[in-house]
Coordinates of C-alpha atoms and ligand atoms in Angstrom, one line a residue:
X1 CA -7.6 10.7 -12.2
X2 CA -5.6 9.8 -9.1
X3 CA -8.1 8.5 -6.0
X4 CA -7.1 10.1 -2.7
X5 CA -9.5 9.2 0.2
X6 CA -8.8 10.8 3.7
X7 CA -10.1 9.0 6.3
X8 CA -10.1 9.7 10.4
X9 CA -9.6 7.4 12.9
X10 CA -10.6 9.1 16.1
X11 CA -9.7 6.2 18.1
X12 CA -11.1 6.8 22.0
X13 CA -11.6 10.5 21.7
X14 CA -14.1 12.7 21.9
X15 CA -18.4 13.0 23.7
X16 CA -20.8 13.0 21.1
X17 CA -21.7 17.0 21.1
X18 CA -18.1 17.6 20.1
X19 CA -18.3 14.9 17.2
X20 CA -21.5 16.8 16.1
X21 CA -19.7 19.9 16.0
X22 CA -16.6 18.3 14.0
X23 CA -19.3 16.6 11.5
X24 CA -20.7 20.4 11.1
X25 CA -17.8 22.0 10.5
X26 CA -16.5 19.2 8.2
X27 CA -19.9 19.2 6.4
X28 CA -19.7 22.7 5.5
X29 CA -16.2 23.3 4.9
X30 CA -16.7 19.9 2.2
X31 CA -19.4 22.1 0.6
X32 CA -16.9 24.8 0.0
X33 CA -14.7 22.1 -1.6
X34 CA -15.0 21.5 -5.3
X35 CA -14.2 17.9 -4.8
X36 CA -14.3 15.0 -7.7
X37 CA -15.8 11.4 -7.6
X38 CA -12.2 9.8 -6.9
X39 CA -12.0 12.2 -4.0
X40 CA -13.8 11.6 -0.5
X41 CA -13.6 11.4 3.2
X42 CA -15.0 9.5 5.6
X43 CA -14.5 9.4 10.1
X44 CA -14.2 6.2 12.1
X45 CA -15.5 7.5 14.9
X46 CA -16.0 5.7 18.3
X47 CA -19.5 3.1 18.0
X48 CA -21.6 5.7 20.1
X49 CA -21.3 8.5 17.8
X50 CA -22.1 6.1 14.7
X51 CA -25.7 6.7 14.2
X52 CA -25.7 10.8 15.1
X53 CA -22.5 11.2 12.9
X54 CA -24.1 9.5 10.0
X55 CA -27.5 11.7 10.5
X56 CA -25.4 14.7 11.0
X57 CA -23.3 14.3 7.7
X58 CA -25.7 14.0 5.6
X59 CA -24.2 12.0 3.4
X60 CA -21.3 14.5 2.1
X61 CA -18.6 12.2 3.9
X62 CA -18.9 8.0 5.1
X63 CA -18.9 7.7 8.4
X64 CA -17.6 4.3 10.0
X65 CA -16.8 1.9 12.9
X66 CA -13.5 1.3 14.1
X67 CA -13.4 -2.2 14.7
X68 CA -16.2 -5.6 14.4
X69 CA -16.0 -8.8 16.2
X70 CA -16.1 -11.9 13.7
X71 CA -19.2 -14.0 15.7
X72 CA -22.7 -13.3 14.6
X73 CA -24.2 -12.7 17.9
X74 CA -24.0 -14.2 21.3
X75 CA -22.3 -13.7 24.4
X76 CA -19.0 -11.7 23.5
X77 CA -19.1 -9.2 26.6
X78 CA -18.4 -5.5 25.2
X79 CA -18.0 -6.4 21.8
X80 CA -20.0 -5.1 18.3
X81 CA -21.5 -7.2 15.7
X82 CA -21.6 -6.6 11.8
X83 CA -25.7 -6.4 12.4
X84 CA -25.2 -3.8 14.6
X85 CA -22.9 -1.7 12.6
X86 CA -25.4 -2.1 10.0
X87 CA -28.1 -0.9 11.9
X88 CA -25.9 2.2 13.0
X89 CA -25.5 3.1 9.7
X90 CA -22.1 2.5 9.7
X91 CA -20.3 3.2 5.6
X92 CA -17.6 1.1 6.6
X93 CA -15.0 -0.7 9.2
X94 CA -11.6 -0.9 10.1
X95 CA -10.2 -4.1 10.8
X96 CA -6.7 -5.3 12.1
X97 CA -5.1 -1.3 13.1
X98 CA -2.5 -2.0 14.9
X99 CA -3.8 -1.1 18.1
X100 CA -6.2 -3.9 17.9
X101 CA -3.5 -6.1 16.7
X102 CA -0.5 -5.0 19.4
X103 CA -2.5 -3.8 22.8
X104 CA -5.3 -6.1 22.2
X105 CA -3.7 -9.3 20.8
X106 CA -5.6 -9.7 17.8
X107 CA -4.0 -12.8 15.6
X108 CA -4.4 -12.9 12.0
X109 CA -6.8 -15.6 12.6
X110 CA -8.8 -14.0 13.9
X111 CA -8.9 -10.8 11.8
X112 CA -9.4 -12.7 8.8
X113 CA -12.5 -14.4 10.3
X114 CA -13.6 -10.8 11.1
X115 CA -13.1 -9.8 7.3
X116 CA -14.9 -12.7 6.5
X117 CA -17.9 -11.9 8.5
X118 CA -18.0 -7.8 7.5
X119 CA -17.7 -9.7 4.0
X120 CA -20.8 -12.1 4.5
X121 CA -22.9 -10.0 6.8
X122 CA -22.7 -6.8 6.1
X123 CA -22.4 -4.3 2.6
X124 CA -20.0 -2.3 4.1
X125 CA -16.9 -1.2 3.0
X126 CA -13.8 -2.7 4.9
X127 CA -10.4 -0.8 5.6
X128 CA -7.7 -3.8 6.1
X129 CA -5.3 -2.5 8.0
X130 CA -1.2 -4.2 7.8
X131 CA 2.3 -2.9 8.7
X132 CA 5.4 -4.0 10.2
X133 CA 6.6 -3.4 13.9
X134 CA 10.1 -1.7 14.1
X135 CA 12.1 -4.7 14.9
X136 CA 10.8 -6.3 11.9
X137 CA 11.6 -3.3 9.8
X138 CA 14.7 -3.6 11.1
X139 CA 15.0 -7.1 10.5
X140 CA 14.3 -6.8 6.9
X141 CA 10.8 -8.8 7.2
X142 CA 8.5 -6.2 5.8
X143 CA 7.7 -8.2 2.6
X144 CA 7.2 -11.1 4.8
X145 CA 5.1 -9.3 7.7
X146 CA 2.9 -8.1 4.7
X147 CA 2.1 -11.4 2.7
X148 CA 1.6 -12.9 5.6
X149 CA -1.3 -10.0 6.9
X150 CA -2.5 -10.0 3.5
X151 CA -3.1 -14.0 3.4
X152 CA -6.6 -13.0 4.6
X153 CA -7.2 -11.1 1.2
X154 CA -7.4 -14.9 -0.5
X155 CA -11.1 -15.0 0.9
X156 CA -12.5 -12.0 -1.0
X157 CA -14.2 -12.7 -4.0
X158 CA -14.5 -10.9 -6.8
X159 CA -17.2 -8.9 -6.6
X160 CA -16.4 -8.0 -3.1
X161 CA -13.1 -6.9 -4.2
X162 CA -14.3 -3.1 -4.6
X163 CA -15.8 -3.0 -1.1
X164 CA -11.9 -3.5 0.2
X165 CA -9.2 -0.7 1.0
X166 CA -6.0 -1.4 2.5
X167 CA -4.4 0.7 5.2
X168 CA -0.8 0.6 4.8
X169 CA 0.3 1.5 8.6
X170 CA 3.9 0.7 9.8
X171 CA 3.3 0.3 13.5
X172 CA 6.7 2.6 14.2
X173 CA 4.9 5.3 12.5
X174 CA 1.7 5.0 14.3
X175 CA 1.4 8.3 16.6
X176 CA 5.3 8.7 16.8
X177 CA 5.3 11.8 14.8
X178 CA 8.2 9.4 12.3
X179 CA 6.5 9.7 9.2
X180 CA 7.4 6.9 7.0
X181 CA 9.9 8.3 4.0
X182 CA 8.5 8.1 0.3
X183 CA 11.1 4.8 -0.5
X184 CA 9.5 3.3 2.2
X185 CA 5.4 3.6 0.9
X186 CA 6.6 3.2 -2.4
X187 CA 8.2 -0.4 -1.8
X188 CA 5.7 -1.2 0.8
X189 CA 2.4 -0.3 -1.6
X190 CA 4.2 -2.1 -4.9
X191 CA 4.5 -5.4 -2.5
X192 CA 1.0 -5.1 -1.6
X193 CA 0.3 -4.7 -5.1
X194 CA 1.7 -7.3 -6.4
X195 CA 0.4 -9.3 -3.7
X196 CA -3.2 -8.1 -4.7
X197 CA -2.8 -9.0 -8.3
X198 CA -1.7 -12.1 -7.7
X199 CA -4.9 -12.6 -5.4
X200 CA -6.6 -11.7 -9.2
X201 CA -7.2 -7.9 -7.6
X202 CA -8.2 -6.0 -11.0
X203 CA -6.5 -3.1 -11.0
X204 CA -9.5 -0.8 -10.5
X205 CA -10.4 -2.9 -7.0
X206 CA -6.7 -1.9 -5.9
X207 CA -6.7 0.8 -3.1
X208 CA -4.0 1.2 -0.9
X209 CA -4.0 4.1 2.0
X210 CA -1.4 5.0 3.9
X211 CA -0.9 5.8 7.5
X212 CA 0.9 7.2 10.4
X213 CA 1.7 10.3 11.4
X214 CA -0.1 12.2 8.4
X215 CA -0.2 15.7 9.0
X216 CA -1.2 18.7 7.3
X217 CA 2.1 19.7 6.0
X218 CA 3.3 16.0 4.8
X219 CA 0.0 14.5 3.5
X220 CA 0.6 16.5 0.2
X221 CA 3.6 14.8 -0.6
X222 CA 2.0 11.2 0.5
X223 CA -1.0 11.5 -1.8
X224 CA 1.6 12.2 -5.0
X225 CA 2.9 9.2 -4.6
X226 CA 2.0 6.6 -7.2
X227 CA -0.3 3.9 -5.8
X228 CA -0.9 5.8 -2.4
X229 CA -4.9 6.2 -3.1
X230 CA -5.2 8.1 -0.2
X231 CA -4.4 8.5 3.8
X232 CA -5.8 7.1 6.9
X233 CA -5.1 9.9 9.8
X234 CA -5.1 9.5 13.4
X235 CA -3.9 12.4 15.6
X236 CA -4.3 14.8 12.9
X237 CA -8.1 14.1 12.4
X238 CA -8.7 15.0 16.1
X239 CA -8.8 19.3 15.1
X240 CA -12.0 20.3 13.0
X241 CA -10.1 23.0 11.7
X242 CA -6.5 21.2 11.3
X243 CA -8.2 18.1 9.7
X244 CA -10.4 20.5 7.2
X245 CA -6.5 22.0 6.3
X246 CA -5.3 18.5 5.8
X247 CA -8.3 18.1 4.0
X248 CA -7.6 20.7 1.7
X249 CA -4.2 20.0 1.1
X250 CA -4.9 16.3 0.1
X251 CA -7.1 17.4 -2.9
X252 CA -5.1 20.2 -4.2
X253 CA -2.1 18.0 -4.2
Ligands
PGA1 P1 -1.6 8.6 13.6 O1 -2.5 7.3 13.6 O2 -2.0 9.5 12.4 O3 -1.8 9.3 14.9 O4 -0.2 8.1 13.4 C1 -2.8 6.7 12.4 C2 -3.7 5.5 12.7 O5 -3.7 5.0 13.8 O6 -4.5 5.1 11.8

């Protein structure tokens, strides 16, 4: 059976007693769900809410961290290490979203060193984020943008391979309400395919989201497509009610 994981990025949003109330609401409305084992959901919520979130769930969804830095420890003003998302009880981390990579200047360097440390230091699952700006869409560089994102992948061995998703996330469809069009995820996921298998990804280990601008009404049509495992979902996540919908409509697709 297909995968289709749904996964929140809340991004710098919300206090911690309206995360509790999301996590409730989620919690129960999941309960109502007859879900299957290929099917979950998990929140990347903001690193204060980490801990409560993961208490408050319960277990019936992951509960993660948006971002790591790639040092051990030491003095790295305002930043998070892989021990302490550990210690947060964090299920999982997103690395290189495009917000770390555009507003904050992340390199690929430095990303991969990040994967490499979530990949030494912690047993957590890891969502690789990659996608093209508009210019180099436009440019006809996708393929290129992506092989070069995904050079990183070359460090993860294979028994490490499971603990990997990638988020497919043009950066032009990031919060602009442009949803990319099915040619568009299709090409984009068989290139990162491919580029998996030829990093000896077995074919069980590959797991490829997509993201931006997933709503309710298109996420049904995203999760049919073949090799789309599932959705990563900013702005639409940020609603108990409108992300239990989308939810919903994921599953049932
Ligand atoms: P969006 O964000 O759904 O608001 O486009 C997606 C993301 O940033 O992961």
């Amino acid at each position: 059976m297909k995968l289709c994981h749904v996964l929140a990025n809340w991004k710098m949003h919300k206090t911690g007693a309206e995360a509790l109330d999301f996590v409730r609401s989620l919690k129960e409305a999941l309960s109502e769900m007859s879900t299957t084992r290929n099917q979950s959901v998990g929140l990347a919520v903001p690193f204060t809410m980490i801990s409560s979130c993961h208490k408050e769930a319960q277990q019936s969804f992951s509960v993660g961290a948006q971002n790591m830095h790639d040092a051990q420890e030491g003095a790295f003003t305002g930043e998070i290490s892989a021990a302490m998302l550990m210690d947060a009880h964090a299920d999982f981390v997103i690395l290189g979203h495009s917000e770390r990579r555009h507003i904050f200047g992340e390199s690929d360097e430095f990303i991969e060193s990040k994967l490499k440390r979530a990949l030494s230091s912690t047993s957590i699952n890891i969502v690789f984020c990659v996608g093209e700006t508009l210019e180099e869409k436009q440019a006809g560089q996708t393929k290129d943008v992506l092989e070069r994102q995904l050079q990183a992948i070359q460090a993860v061995s294979a028994k490490d391979q499971y603990r990997l998703m990638i988020a497919y996330e043009p950066v032009w469809a990031v919060g602009t309400g442009k949803v990319a069009s099915p040619e568009d995820i299709s090409q984009a996921h068989q290139t990162i395919t491919d580029i998996l298998r030829s990093d000896a990804f077995t074919e069980d280990a590959i797991k490829i989201l997509y993201g931006g601008s997933v709503t309710a009404k298109n996420v049904a049509s995203i999760v049919a497509l073949d090799k789309v495992s599932g959705v990563l979902v900013g702005g639409a996540s940020l609603d108990s009610a409108g992300f239990i919908d989308l939810v919903k409509a994921a599953f049932t697709a």
